[in-house]
mmCIF file of C-alpha atoms and ligand atoms in Angstrom:
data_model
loop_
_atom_site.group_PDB
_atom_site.id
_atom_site.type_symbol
_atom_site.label_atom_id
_atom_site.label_comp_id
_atom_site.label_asym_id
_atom_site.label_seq_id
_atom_site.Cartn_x
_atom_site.Cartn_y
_atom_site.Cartn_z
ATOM 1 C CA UNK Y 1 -16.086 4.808 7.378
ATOM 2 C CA UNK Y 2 -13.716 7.217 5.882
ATOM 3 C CA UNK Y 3 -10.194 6.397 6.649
ATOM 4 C CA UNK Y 4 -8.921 9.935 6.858
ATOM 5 C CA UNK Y 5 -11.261 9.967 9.890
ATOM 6 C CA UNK Y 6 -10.423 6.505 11.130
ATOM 7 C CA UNK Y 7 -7.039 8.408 11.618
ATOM 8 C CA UNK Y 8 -7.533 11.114 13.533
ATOM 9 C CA UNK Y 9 -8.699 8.954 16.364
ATOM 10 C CA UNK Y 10 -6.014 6.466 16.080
ATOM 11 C CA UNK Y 11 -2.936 4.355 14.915
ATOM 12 C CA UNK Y 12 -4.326 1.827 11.671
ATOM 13 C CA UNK Y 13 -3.558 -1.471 10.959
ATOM 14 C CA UNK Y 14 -3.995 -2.351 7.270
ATOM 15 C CA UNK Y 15 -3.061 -4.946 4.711
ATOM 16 C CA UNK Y 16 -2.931 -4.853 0.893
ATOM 17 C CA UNK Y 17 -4.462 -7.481 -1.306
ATOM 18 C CA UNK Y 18 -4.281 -7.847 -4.958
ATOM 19 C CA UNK Y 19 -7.157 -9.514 -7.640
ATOM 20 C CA UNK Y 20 -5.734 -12.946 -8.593
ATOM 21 C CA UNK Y 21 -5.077 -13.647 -12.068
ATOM 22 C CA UNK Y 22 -7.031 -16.468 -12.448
ATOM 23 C CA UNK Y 23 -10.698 -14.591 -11.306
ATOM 24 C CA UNK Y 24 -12.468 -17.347 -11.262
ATOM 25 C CA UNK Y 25 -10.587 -19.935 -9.752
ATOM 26 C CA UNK Y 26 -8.591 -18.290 -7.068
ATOM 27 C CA UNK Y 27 -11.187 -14.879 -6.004
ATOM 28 C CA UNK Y 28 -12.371 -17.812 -3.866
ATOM 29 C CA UNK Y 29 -9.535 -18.311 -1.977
ATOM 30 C CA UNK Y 30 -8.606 -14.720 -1.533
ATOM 31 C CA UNK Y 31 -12.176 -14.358 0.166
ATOM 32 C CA UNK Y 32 -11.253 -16.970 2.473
ATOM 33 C CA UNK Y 33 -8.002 -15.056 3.130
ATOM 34 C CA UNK Y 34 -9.716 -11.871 3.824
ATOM 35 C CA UNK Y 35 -11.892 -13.894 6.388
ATOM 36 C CA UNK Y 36 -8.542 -14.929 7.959
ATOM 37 C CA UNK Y 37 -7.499 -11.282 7.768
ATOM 38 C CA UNK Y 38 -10.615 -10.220 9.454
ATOM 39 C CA UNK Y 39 -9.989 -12.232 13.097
ATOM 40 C CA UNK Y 40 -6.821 -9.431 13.314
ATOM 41 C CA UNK Y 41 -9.061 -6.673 13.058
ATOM 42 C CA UNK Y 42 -7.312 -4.632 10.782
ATOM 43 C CA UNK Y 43 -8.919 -0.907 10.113
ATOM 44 C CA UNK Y 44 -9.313 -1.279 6.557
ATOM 45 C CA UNK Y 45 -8.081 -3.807 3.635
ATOM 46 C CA UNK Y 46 -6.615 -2.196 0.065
ATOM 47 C CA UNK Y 47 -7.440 -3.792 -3.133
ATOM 48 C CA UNK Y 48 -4.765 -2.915 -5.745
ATOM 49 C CA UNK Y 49 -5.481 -2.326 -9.620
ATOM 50 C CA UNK Y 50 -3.822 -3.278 -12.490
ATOM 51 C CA UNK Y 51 -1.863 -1.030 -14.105
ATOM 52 C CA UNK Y 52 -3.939 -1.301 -17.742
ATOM 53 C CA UNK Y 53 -6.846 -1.241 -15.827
ATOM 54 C CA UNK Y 54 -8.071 -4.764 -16.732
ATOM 55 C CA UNK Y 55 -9.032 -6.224 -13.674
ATOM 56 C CA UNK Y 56 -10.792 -3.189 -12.383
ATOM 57 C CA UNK Y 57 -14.195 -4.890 -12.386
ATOM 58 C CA UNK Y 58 -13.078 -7.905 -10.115
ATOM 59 C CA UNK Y 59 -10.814 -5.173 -8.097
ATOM 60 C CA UNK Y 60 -14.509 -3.494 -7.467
ATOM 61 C CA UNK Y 61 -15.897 -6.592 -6.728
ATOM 62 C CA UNK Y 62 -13.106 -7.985 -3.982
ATOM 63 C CA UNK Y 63 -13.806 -4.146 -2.205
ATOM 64 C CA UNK Y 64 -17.422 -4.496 -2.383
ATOM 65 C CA UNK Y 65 -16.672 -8.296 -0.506
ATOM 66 C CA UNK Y 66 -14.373 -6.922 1.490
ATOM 67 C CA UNK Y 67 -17.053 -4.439 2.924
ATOM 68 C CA UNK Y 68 -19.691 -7.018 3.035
ATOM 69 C CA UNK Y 69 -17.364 -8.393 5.808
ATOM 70 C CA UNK Y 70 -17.879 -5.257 7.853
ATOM 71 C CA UNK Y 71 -14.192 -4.206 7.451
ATOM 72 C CA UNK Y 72 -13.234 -0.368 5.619
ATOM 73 C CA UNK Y 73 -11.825 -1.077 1.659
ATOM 74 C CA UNK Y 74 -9.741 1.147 -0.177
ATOM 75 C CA UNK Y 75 -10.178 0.271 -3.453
ATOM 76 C CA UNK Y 76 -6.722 1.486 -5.288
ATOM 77 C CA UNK Y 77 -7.660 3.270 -8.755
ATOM 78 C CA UNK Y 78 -4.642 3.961 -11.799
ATOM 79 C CA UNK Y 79 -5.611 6.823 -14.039
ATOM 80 C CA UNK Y 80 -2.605 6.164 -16.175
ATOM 81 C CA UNK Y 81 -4.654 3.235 -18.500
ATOM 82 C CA UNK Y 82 -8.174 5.309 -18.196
ATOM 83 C CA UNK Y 83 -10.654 7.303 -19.839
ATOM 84 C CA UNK Y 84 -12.513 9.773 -17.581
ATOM 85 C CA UNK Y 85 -15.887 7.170 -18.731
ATOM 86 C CA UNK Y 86 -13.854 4.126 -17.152
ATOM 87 C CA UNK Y 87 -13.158 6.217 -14.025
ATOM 88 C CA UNK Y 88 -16.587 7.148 -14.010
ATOM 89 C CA UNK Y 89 -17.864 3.329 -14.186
ATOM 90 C CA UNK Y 90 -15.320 2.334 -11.560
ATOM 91 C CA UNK Y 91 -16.555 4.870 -9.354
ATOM 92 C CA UNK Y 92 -20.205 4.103 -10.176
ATOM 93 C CA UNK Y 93 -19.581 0.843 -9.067
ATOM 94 C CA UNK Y 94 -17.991 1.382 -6.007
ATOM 95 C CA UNK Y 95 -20.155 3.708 -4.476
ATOM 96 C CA UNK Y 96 -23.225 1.148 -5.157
ATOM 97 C CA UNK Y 97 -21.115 -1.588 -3.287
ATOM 98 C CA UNK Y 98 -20.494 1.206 -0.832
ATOM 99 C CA UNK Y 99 -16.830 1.651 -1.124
ATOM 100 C CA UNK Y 100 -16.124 5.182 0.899
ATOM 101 C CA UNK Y 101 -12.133 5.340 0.179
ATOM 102 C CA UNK Y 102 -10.286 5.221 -2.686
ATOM 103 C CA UNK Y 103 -6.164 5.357 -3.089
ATOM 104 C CA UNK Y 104 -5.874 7.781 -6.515
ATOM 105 C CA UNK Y 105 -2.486 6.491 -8.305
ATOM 106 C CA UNK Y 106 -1.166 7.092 -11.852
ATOM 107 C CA UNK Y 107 0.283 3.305 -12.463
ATOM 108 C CA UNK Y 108 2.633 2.015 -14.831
ATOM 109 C CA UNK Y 109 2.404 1.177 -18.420
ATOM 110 C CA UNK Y 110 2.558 -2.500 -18.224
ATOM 111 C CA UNK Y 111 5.646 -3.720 -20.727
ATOM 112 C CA UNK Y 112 3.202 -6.212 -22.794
ATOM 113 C CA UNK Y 113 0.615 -3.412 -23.673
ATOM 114 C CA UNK Y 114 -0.113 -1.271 -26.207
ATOM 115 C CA UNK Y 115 -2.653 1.067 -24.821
ATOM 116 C CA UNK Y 116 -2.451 4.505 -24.920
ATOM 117 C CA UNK Y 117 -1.386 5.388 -21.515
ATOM 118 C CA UNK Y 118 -1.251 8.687 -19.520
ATOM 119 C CA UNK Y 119 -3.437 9.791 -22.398
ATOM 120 C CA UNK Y 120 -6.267 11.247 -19.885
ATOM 121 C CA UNK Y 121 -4.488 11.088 -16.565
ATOM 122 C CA UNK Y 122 -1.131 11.792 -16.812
ATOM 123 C CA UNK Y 123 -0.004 12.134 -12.900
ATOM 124 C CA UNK Y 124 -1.926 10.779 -10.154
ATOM 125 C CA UNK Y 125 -2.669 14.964 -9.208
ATOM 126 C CA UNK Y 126 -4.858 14.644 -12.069
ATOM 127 C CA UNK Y 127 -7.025 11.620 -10.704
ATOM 128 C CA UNK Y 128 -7.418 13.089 -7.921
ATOM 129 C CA UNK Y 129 -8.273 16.788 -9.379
ATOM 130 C CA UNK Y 130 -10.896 14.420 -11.570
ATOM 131 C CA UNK Y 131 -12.436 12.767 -8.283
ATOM 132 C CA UNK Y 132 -12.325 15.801 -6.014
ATOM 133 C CA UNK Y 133 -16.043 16.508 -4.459
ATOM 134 C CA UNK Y 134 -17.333 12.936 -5.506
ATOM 135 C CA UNK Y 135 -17.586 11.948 -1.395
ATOM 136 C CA UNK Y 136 -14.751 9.610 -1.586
ATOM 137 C CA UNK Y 137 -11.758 9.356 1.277
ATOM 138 C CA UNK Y 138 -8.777 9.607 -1.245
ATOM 139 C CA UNK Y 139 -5.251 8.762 -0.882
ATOM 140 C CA UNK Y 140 -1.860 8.837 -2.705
ATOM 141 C CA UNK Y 141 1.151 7.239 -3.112
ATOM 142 C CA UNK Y 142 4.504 8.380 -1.296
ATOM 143 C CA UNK Y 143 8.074 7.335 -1.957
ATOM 144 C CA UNK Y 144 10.390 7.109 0.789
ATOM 145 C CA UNK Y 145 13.583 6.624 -1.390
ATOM 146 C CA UNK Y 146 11.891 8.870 -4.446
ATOM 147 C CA UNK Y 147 10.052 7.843 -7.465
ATOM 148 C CA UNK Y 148 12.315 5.962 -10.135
ATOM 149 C CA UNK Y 149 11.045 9.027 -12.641
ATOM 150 C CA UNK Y 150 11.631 11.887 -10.564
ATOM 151 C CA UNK Y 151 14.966 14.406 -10.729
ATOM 152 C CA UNK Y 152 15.320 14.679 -6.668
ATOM 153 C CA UNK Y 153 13.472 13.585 -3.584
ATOM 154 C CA UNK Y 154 12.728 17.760 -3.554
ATOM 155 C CA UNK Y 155 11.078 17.646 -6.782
ATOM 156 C CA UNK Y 156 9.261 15.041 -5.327
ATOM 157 C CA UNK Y 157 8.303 15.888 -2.171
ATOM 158 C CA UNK Y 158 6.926 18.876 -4.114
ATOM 159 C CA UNK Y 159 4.531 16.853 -6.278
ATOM 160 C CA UNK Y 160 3.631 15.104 -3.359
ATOM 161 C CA UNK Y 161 2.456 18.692 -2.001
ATOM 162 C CA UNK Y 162 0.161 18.865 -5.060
ATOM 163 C CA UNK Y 163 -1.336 15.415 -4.216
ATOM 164 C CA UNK Y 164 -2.585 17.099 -0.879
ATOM 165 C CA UNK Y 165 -3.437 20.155 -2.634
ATOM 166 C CA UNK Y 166 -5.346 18.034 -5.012
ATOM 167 C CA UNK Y 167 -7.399 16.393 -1.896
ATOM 168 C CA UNK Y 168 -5.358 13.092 -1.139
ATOM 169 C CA UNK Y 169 -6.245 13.226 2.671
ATOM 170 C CA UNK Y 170 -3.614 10.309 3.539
ATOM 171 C CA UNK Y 171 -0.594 9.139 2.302
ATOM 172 C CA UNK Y 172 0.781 5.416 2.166
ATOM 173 C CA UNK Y 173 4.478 4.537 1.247
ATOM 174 C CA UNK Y 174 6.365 2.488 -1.205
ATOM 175 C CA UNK Y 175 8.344 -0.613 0.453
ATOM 176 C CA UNK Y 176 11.486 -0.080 2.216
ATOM 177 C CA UNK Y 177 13.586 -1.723 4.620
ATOM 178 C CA UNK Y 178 15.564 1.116 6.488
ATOM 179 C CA UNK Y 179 13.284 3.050 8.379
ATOM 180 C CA UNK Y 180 15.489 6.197 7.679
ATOM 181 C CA UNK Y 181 14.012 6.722 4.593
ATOM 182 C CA UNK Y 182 10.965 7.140 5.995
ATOM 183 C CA UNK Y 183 12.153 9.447 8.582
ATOM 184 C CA UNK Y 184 13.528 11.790 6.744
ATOM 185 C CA UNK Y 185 10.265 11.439 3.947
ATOM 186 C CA UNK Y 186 7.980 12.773 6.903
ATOM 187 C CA UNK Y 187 10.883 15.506 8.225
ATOM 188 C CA UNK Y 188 11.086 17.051 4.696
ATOM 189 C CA UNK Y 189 6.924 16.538 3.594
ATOM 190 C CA UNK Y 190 6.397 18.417 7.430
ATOM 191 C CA UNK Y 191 9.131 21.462 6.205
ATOM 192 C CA UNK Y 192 6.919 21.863 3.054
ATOM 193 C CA UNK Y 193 3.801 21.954 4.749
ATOM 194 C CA UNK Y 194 1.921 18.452 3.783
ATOM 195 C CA UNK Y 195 0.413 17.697 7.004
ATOM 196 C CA UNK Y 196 -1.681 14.486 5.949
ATOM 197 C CA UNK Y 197 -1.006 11.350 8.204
ATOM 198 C CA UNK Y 198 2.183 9.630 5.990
ATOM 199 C CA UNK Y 199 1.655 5.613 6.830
ATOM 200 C CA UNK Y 200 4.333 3.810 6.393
ATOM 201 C CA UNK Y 201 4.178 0.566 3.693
ATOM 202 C CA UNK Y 202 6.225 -2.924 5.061
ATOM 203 C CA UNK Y 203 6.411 -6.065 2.965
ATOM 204 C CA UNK Y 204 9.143 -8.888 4.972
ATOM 205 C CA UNK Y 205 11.487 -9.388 2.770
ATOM 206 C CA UNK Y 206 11.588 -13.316 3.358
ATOM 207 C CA UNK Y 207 12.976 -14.700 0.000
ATOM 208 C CA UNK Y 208 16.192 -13.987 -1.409
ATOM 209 C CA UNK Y 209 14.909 -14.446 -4.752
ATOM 210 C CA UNK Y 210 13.309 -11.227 -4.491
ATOM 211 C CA UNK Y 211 15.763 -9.083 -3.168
ATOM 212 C CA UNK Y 212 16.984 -8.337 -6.628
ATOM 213 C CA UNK Y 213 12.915 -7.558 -7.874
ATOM 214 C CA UNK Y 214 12.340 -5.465 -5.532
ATOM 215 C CA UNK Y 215 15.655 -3.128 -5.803
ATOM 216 C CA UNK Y 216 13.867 -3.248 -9.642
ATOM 217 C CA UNK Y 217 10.537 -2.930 -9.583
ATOM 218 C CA UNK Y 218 10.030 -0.525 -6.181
ATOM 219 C CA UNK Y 219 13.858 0.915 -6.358
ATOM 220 C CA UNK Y 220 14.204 -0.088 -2.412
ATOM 221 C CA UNK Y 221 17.537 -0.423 -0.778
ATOM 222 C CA UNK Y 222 17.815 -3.565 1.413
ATOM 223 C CA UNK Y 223 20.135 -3.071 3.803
ATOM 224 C CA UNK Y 224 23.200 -5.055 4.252
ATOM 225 C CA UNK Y 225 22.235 -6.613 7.414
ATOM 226 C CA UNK Y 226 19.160 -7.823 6.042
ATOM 227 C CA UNK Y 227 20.624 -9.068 2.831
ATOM 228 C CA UNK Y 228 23.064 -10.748 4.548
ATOM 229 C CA UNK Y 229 21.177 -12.979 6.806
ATOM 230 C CA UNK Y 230 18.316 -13.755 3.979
ATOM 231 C CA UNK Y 231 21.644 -14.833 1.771
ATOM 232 C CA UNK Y 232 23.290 -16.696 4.502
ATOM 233 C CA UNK Y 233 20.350 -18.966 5.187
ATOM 234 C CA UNK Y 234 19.281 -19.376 1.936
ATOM 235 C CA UNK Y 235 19.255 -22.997 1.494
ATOM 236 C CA UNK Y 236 17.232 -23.315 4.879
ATOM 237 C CA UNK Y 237 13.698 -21.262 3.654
ATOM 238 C CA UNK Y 238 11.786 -21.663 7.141
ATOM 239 C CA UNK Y 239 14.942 -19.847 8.625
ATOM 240 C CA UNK Y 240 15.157 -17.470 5.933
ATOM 241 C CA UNK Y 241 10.802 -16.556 6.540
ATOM 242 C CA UNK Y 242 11.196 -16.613 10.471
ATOM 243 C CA UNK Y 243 14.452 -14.042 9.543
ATOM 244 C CA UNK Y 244 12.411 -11.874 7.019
ATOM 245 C CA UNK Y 245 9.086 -11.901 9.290
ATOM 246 C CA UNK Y 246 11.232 -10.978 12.523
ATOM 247 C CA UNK Y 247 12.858 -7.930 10.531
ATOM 248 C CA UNK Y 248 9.213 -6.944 9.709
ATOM 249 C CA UNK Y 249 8.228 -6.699 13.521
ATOM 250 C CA UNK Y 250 11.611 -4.813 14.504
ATOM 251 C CA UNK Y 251 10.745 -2.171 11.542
ATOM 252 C CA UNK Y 252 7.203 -1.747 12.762
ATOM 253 C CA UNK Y 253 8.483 -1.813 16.629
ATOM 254 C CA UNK Y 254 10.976 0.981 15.617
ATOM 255 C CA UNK Y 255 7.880 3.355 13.408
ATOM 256 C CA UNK Y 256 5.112 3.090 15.904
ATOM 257 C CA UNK Y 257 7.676 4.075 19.104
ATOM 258 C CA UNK Y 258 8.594 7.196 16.729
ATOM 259 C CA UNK Y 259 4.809 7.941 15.977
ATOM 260 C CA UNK Y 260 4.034 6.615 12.969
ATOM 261 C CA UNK Y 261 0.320 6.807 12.135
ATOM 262 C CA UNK Y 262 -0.022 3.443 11.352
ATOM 263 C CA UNK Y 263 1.082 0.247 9.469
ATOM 264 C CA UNK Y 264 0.163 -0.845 6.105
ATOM 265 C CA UNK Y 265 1.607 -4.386 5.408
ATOM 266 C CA UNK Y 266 2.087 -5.502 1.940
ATOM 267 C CA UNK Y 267 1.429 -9.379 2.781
ATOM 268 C CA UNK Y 268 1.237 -11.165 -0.722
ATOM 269 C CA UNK Y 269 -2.657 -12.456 -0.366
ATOM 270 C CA UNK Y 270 -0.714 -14.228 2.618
ATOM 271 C CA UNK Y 271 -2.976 -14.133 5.517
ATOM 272 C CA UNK Y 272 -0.392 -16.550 7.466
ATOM 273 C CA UNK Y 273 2.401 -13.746 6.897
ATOM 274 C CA UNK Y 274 -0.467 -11.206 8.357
ATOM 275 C CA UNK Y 275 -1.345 -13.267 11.411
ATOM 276 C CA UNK Y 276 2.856 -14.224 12.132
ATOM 277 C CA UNK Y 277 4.036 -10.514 11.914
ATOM 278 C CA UNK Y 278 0.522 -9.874 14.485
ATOM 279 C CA UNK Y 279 1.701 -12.411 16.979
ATOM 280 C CA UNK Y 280 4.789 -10.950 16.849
ATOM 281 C CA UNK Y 281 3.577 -7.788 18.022
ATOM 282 C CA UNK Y 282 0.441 -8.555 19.825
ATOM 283 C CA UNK Y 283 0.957 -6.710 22.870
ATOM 284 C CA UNK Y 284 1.998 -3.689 20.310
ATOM 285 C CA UNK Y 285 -1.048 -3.579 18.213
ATOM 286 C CA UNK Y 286 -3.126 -4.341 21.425
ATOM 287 C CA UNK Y 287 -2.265 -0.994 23.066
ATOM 288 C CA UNK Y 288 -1.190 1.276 20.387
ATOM 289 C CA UNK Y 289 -3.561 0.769 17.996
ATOM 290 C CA UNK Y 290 -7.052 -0.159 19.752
ATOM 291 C CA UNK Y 291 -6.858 3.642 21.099
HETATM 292 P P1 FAD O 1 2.451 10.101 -9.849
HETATM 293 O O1 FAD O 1 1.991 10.742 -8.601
HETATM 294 O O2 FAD O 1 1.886 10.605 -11.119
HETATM 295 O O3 FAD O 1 4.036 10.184 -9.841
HETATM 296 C C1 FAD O 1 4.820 9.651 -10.907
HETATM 297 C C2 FAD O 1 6.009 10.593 -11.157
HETATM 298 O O4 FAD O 1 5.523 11.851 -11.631
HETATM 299 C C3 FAD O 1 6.816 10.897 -9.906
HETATM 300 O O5 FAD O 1 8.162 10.995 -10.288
HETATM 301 C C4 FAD O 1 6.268 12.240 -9.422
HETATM 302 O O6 FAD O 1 7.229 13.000 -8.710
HETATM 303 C C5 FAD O 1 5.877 12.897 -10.737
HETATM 304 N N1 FAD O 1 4.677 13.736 -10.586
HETATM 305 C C6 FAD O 1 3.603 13.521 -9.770
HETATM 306 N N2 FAD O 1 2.684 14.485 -9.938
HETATM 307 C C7 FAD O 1 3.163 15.328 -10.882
HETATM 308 C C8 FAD O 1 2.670 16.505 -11.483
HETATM 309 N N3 FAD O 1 1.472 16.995 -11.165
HETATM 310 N N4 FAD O 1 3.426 17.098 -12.443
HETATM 311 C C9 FAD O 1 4.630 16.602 -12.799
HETATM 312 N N5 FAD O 1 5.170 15.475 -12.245
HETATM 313 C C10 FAD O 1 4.446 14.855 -11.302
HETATM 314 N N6 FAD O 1 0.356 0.490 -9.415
HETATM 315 C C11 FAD O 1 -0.696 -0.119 -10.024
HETATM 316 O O7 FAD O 1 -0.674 -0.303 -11.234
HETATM 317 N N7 FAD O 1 -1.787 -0.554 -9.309
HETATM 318 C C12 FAD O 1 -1.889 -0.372 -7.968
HETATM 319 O O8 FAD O 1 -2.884 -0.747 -7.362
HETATM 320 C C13 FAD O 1 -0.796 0.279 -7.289
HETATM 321 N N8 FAD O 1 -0.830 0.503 -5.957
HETATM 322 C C14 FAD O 1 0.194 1.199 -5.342
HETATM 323 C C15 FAD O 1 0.106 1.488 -3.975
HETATM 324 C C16 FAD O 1 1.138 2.178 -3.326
HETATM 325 C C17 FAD O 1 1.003 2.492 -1.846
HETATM 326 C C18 FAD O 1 2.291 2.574 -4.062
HETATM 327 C C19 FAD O 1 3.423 3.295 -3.369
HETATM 328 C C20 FAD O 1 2.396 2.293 -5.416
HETATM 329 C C21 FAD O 1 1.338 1.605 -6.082
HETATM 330 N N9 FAD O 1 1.387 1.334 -7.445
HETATM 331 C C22 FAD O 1 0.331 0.697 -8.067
HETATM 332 C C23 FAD O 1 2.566 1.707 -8.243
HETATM 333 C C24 FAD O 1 2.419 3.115 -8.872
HETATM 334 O O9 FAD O 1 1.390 3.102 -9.831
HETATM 335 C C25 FAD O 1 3.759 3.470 -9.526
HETATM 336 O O10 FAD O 1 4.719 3.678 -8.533
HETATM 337 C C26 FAD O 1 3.736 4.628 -10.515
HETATM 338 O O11 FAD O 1 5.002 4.670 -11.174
HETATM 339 C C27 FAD O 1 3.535 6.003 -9.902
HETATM 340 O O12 FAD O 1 2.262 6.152 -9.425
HETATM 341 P P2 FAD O 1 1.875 7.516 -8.647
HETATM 342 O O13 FAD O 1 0.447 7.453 -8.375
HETATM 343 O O14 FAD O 1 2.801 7.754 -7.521
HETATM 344 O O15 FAD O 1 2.176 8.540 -9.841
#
């Protein structure tokens, strides 16, 4: 089912996987997580892709599983590494496994690489422009806190505009930890006249080995509060996790009682981090997002 229809009938629950390294060895046990994953009933499941497009095979192949379980994929695409043939064979491939929704994303140009990148698809808009009228559900990437690239959050809020004017249907967010950010993402996206559901993206934060990666990698602030209680309890890690998974549920509490349209939880091919932060909020999910 298309997931831009999944949401105007309700709230989603959704979790992000990513194609192990070792393909062989470990797509086993990411199977077996997704069958974990499955008992919470989540609305659909998003494969990522790597960002010089070398796993996109196996990224097919984990959607096309993930379907075979009877749950929705959203298999995550990166024009930035592609040729228009590449996109063409992904997307050949995932419509014979069946994949409906796709999440169209520019990616980075991996550090270690020397491919030409941005060559074909230099902005997700153009990805999206390229798989417009193909029958796919397609979906974009948002940044509460504003790309690392971009001049202002205006400028781009504005590109974001041309993602829905391009045919991204639904939007999902970067990680962040003070629900603010996303606040005043939807407030200013509403003012410019993207009306496509915005659902929010939460990873706990339960290491404090990563607060530094992730102010890097996805430029997200981490509040003081949390910082301080991951750092305080570092030496005690089951503390630190029950600390990290607890924030989790209080962000989620706090989005769905101000309407978010959903949750997408970035859970680390953890289905034990999936199935704490659920019986944390049973009751929640139970009768806000079965409607
Ligand atoms: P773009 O939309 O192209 O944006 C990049 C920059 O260009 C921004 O500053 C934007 O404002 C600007 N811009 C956008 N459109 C235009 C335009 N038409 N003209 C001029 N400027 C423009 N990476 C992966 O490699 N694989 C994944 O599977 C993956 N999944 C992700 C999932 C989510 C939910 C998110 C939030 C990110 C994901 N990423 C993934 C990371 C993403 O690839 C990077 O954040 C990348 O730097 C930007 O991708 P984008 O699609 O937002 O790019």
């Amino acid at each position: 089912m298309r997931i831009d229809e999944i949401l105007k009938n309700k709230r989603t629950l959704s979790f992000e996987v990513f194609p192990p390294k070792k393909a062989q060895t470990e797509t086993e046990k990411l199977y077996e997580t997704i069958r974990e994953l499955k008992k919470l009933s989540p609305d659909f499941i998003s494969v990522t892709y790597g960002a010089s497009g070398s796993n996109a095979r196996n990224s097919a192949e984990i959607a096309g599983f993930i379907k075979s379980e009877g749950i929705e994929p959203l298999a995550h695409i990166t024009g930035g590494p592609s040729t228009p043939s590449d996109i063409d064979k992904t997307t050949e491939k995932l419509k014979s496994l069946g994949v409906e929704n796709v999440l169209a994303l520019r990616g980075d140009r991996p550090v270690d690489s020397d491919i030409e990148y941005c060559k074909h698809f230099a902005h997700a808009t153009d990805l999206l422009t390229y798989l417009n009228g193909r029958g796919f559900s397609m979906g974009a990437a948002c940044y509460p806190e504003g790309h690392s690239e971009c001049v202002s959050l205006y400028a781009d809020l504005e590109n974001l505009k041309k993602k829905q004017d391009c045919g991204a249907k639904f939007f999902i967010t970067q990680i962040f930890y003070d629900n603010s950010y996303y606040y005043r993402l939807v407030f200013e996206a509403r003012k410019l006249g993207i009306t496509c559901p915005i659902i929010p993206g939460i990873m706990p934060l339960t290491n404090p080995k990563n607060i530094s990666r992730i102010k890097s990698m996805c430029g997200s602030t981490i509040p003081i509060e949390l910082r301080n209680m991951l750092e305080i309890y570092s030496d005690n890690p089951v503390v630190m996790r029950e600390m990290g998974l607890n924030y989790a549920a209080y962000q989620i509490t706090d989005l769905i009682a101000k309407g978010a349209p959903g949750v997408h939880l970035y859970i680390m091919n953890r289905a034990d981090t999936a199935s704490e932060i659920y019986l944390r909020l049973k009751n929640t999910f139970d009768e806000l997002f079965r409607r």
